[in-house]
Amino acid sequence: MTLNPIPPARLVPARRPEKSIKVGLVAGGLGTYWPQFPKLLPQLQESARIVSARISKMDVELVDVGFISDPQEGAAAAEKLRAAGCDMIIMYLTTYMTSSMFIPIAQRANAPVLLINLQPSEQMDHANFDTGAWLAYCGACPLPEMANAFERAGVPFRSVSGYLAEERAWVKIHSWIQAAKVRSILRNSRHGIMGHVYPGMLDVSTDMTMVTTHFGGHMEVLEFDDLRVRVEKVSEKEIDLV
């Protein structure tokens, strides 16, 4: 009997396109500053637009809720991001702001949080700066306060600091987005478990409750006969879609 060889292209099926994750973005600063320093808010909003444009190119579905200036606007942003069901929340600290502006967002989002502090440039123009210009470089100022409040509230977070054009900072931000993508894939996956270990090997047994607790997704127990029946039902068209 002559067997027809499997074409090389069928040996390694094409991977399905990865689903883009939904990333929420919110920027903020203390509204008390705006009447005192009229040029400050437009500058910070422009920085926020740069951040938004850069993140939108990272193969994500970006939910940008804009710029907030007080806790009331923070609460409104929190509701928008909660309703959007984001896989990750990025909070941009443009200048000093109170922790009460961001912590409701972190608490309600039910998603990993990344605090970013990206100042306008590598260094200030020290010969010509004034208080307003200095405040545009104060994104690092609220970071310890945010960290303390988030820690006490039991909200996990990570942070990235740098300046807008610093590629090293963007590499880190992209890495955290990729990590959130892995988390999203696991939380929406179907995990199959088949067979069992040699009796008595307690150190390598699979706790399905813990897999579901930490990874999310669905756990399904398969017997070998179940797998055989399922494989026999798969069509050539379905194989090509894998």
Coordinates of C-alpha atoms in Angstrom, one line a residue:
M1 CA 0.0 0.0 0.0
T2 CA 1.4 3.4 -1.0
L3 CA 0.9 6.2 1.5
N4 CA 0.4 9.7 0.2
P5 CA 3.0 12.0 1.8
I6 CA 1.7 14.9 3.8
P7 CA 2.6 18.2 2.1
P8 CA 5.2 20.2 4.1
A9 CA 2.9 23.1 4.4
R10 CA 0.4 20.9 6.3
L11 CA 3.1 19.7 8.8
V12 CA 3.3 23.1 10.4
P13 CA -0.1 24.8 10.3
A14 CA -0.3 28.5 10.2
R15 CA -0.9 30.1 13.6
R16 CA -4.1 31.9 14.2
P17 CA -3.7 35.7 14.5
E18 CA -3.4 36.7 18.1
K19 CA -6.3 38.7 19.5
S20 CA -5.5 42.3 20.4
I21 CA -5.9 43.1 24.0
K22 CA -7.9 46.1 25.3
V23 CA -5.6 48.6 27.0
G24 CA -7.1 51.4 29.0
L25 CA -5.1 54.7 29.2
V26 CA -5.7 57.7 31.5
A27 CA -3.5 60.7 32.1
G28 CA -3.7 63.2 34.9
G29 CA -2.4 66.2 36.8
L30 CA -3.5 68.4 39.6
G31 CA -6.1 70.8 38.5
T32 CA -5.1 73.4 41.0
Y33 CA -2.1 74.2 38.8
W34 CA -4.0 75.2 35.7
P35 CA -5.1 78.7 36.7
Q36 CA -1.6 79.4 38.1
F37 CA 0.3 78.2 35.1
P38 CA -1.7 78.7 31.9
K39 CA 0.8 77.0 29.6
L40 CA 1.2 73.8 31.8
L41 CA -2.0 71.9 30.9
P42 CA -1.7 72.2 27.1
Q43 CA 1.9 71.0 27.4
L44 CA 0.9 68.0 29.5
Q45 CA -2.1 67.2 27.3
E46 CA 0.3 67.2 24.3
S47 CA 2.5 64.7 26.1
A48 CA -0.5 62.5 26.8
R49 CA -1.4 62.6 23.1
I50 CA 2.2 61.4 22.3
V51 CA 1.8 58.5 24.8
S52 CA -1.6 57.6 23.4
A53 CA -0.3 57.6 19.8
R54 CA 2.7 55.4 20.7
I55 CA 0.6 52.9 22.6
S56 CA -2.0 52.6 19.9
K57 CA 0.7 51.3 17.5
M58 CA 1.5 48.3 19.8
D59 CA -1.2 46.0 18.4
V60 CA -3.8 46.8 21.1
E61 CA -7.3 48.1 21.2
L62 CA -6.7 51.4 23.1
V63 CA -9.4 52.8 25.3
D64 CA -8.2 56.4 26.0
V65 CA -10.4 58.1 28.5
G66 CA -8.4 61.4 28.3
F67 CA -6.9 63.7 30.9
I68 CA -8.2 64.1 34.5
S69 CA -7.7 66.9 36.9
D70 CA -9.5 66.0 40.1
P71 CA -11.0 63.0 42.0
Q72 CA -14.4 63.5 40.4
E73 CA -13.0 63.2 36.9
G74 CA -11.0 60.2 38.2
A75 CA -14.2 58.5 39.3
A76 CA -15.8 59.1 35.9
A77 CA -12.8 57.7 34.2
A78 CA -12.9 54.7 36.5
E79 CA -16.4 53.9 35.5
K80 CA -15.6 54.2 31.7
L81 CA -12.6 51.8 32.0
R82 CA -14.6 49.4 34.2
A83 CA -17.4 49.3 31.6
A84 CA -14.8 48.8 28.8
G85 CA -13.5 45.6 30.4
C86 CA -9.8 46.4 29.8
D87 CA -7.1 43.7 30.0
M88 CA -4.6 46.3 31.3
I89 CA -4.7 49.9 32.6
I90 CA -1.9 52.4 32.0
M91 CA -1.9 55.5 34.1
Y92 CA 0.3 58.4 32.9
L93 CA 1.6 60.7 35.7
T94 CA 2.3 63.9 33.9
T95 CA 3.0 66.0 37.0
Y96 CA 2.0 66.0 40.6
M97 CA -1.5 64.7 41.3
T98 CA -3.1 63.2 44.4
S99 CA -3.4 59.4 44.8
S100 CA -7.2 59.9 45.3
M101 CA -7.4 60.6 41.5
F102 CA -6.1 57.3 40.3
I103 CA -6.8 54.7 43.1
P104 CA -10.5 54.4 42.3
I105 CA -9.5 53.5 38.7
A106 CA -7.1 50.8 39.9
Q107 CA -9.7 49.4 42.3
R108 CA -12.5 49.1 39.9
A109 CA -10.7 48.1 36.7
N110 CA -10.0 44.5 37.9
A111 CA -6.9 44.5 35.6
P112 CA -3.1 44.8 35.9
V113 CA -2.0 48.4 36.5
L114 CA 1.1 50.1 35.0
L115 CA 2.1 53.6 36.3
I116 CA 4.2 55.5 33.8
N117 CA 6.2 58.6 34.4
L118 CA 7.6 60.0 31.2
Q119 CA 8.9 63.6 31.4
P120 CA 8.9 65.8 28.2
S121 CA 12.7 65.4 27.5
E122 CA 15.8 64.0 29.0
Q123 CA 16.6 67.2 30.9
M124 CA 15.1 70.6 31.6
D125 CA 16.4 73.9 30.2
H126 CA 17.9 74.9 33.5
A127 CA 19.0 78.3 32.3
N128 CA 15.5 79.4 31.4
F129 CA 12.9 77.3 33.3
D130 CA 10.2 78.7 35.6
T131 CA 7.9 77.0 38.1
G132 CA 5.4 76.0 35.4
A133 CA 8.1 74.5 33.2
W134 CA 9.5 72.6 36.2
L135 CA 6.1 71.1 37.0
A136 CA 6.0 69.5 33.6
Y137 CA 9.0 67.4 34.7
C138 CA 7.4 66.4 38.0
G139 CA 5.8 63.1 37.0
A140 CA 8.1 61.3 39.4
C141 CA 6.8 63.3 42.3
P142 CA 3.4 61.5 42.8
L143 CA 4.8 58.0 42.1
P144 CA 5.9 57.2 45.7
E145 CA 2.5 58.5 47.0
M146 CA 0.7 56.3 44.4
A147 CA 2.8 53.3 45.3
N148 CA 2.1 53.7 49.0
A149 CA -1.7 54.1 48.5
F150 CA -1.9 51.2 46.0
E151 CA 0.1 49.0 48.4
R152 CA -2.1 49.8 51.3
A153 CA -5.2 49.2 49.2
G154 CA -4.0 45.8 48.1
V155 CA -3.7 46.9 44.4
P156 CA -0.8 45.3 42.5
F157 CA 1.0 47.5 40.1
R158 CA 4.2 48.1 38.2
S159 CA 5.9 51.3 37.1
V160 CA 8.1 52.6 34.3
S161 CA 10.0 55.9 34.4
G162 CA 11.9 57.8 31.8
Y163 CA 11.2 60.5 29.1
L164 CA 9.0 60.6 26.1
A165 CA 11.6 59.8 23.5
E166 CA 13.5 57.2 25.6
E167 CA 13.3 53.9 23.7
R168 CA 14.4 52.0 26.8
A169 CA 11.3 53.1 28.6
W170 CA 9.1 52.2 25.7
V171 CA 10.6 48.7 25.5
K172 CA 9.6 48.2 29.1
I173 CA 6.1 49.5 28.5
H174 CA 5.8 47.1 25.5
S175 CA 7.0 44.2 27.6
W176 CA 4.3 44.8 30.2
I177 CA 1.7 45.0 27.4
Q178 CA 3.0 41.7 26.1
A179 CA 2.7 40.2 29.6
A180 CA -0.9 41.5 29.8
K181 CA -1.6 39.8 26.5
V182 CA -0.3 36.5 27.8
R183 CA -2.6 36.9 30.9
S184 CA -5.5 37.6 28.6
I185 CA -4.9 34.6 26.5
L186 CA -4.7 32.3 29.6
R187 CA -7.9 33.8 31.1
N188 CA -9.8 33.1 27.9
S189 CA -8.3 29.7 27.1
R190 CA -9.6 26.2 27.4
H191 CA -7.2 23.9 29.2
G192 CA -7.5 20.2 28.7
I193 CA -6.2 17.6 31.1
M194 CA -5.8 14.0 30.1
G195 CA -4.4 11.0 31.9
H196 CA -2.8 10.9 35.3
V197 CA 0.6 10.5 36.9
Y198 CA 2.0 7.3 38.4
P199 CA 0.1 6.5 41.7
G200 CA 1.8 8.1 44.6
M201 CA 3.6 10.9 42.8
L202 CA 2.1 13.7 44.8
D203 CA 4.5 16.4 43.8
V204 CA 3.4 16.7 40.2
S205 CA -0.4 16.2 40.4
T206 CA -2.5 18.9 38.8
D207 CA -4.8 20.9 41.0
M208 CA -7.5 22.1 38.6
T209 CA -9.0 24.5 41.1
M210 CA -5.6 26.3 41.4
V211 CA -5.1 26.3 37.6
T212 CA -8.5 28.0 37.2
T213 CA -7.8 30.4 40.1
H214 CA -4.5 31.6 38.9
F215 CA -4.8 31.4 35.1
G216 CA -8.6 31.7 34.6
G217 CA -10.1 30.0 31.5
H218 CA -11.9 26.7 31.4
M219 CA -10.5 23.3 32.6
E220 CA -11.9 20.2 30.9
V221 CA -11.0 16.6 31.8
L222 CA -10.5 14.3 28.8
E223 CA -10.2 10.5 28.6
F224 CA -8.2 9.0 25.8
D225 CA -11.4 7.7 24.2
D226 CA -12.9 11.1 24.3
L227 CA -10.0 12.5 22.4
R228 CA -10.2 9.8 19.8
V229 CA -13.9 10.6 19.2
R230 CA -13.2 14.3 18.9
V231 CA -10.3 13.9 16.6
E232 CA -12.3 11.7 14.2
K233 CA -15.0 14.4 14.0
V234 CA -12.5 17.1 12.9
S235 CA -12.9 18.1 9.2
E236 CA -10.2 19.1 6.8
K237 CA -11.7 22.6 6.7
E238 CA -11.4 22.9 10.5
I239 CA -7.8 21.8 10.4
D240 CA -7.0 24.4 7.8
L241 CA -8.4 27.1 10.2
V242 CA -6.0 26.2 13.0

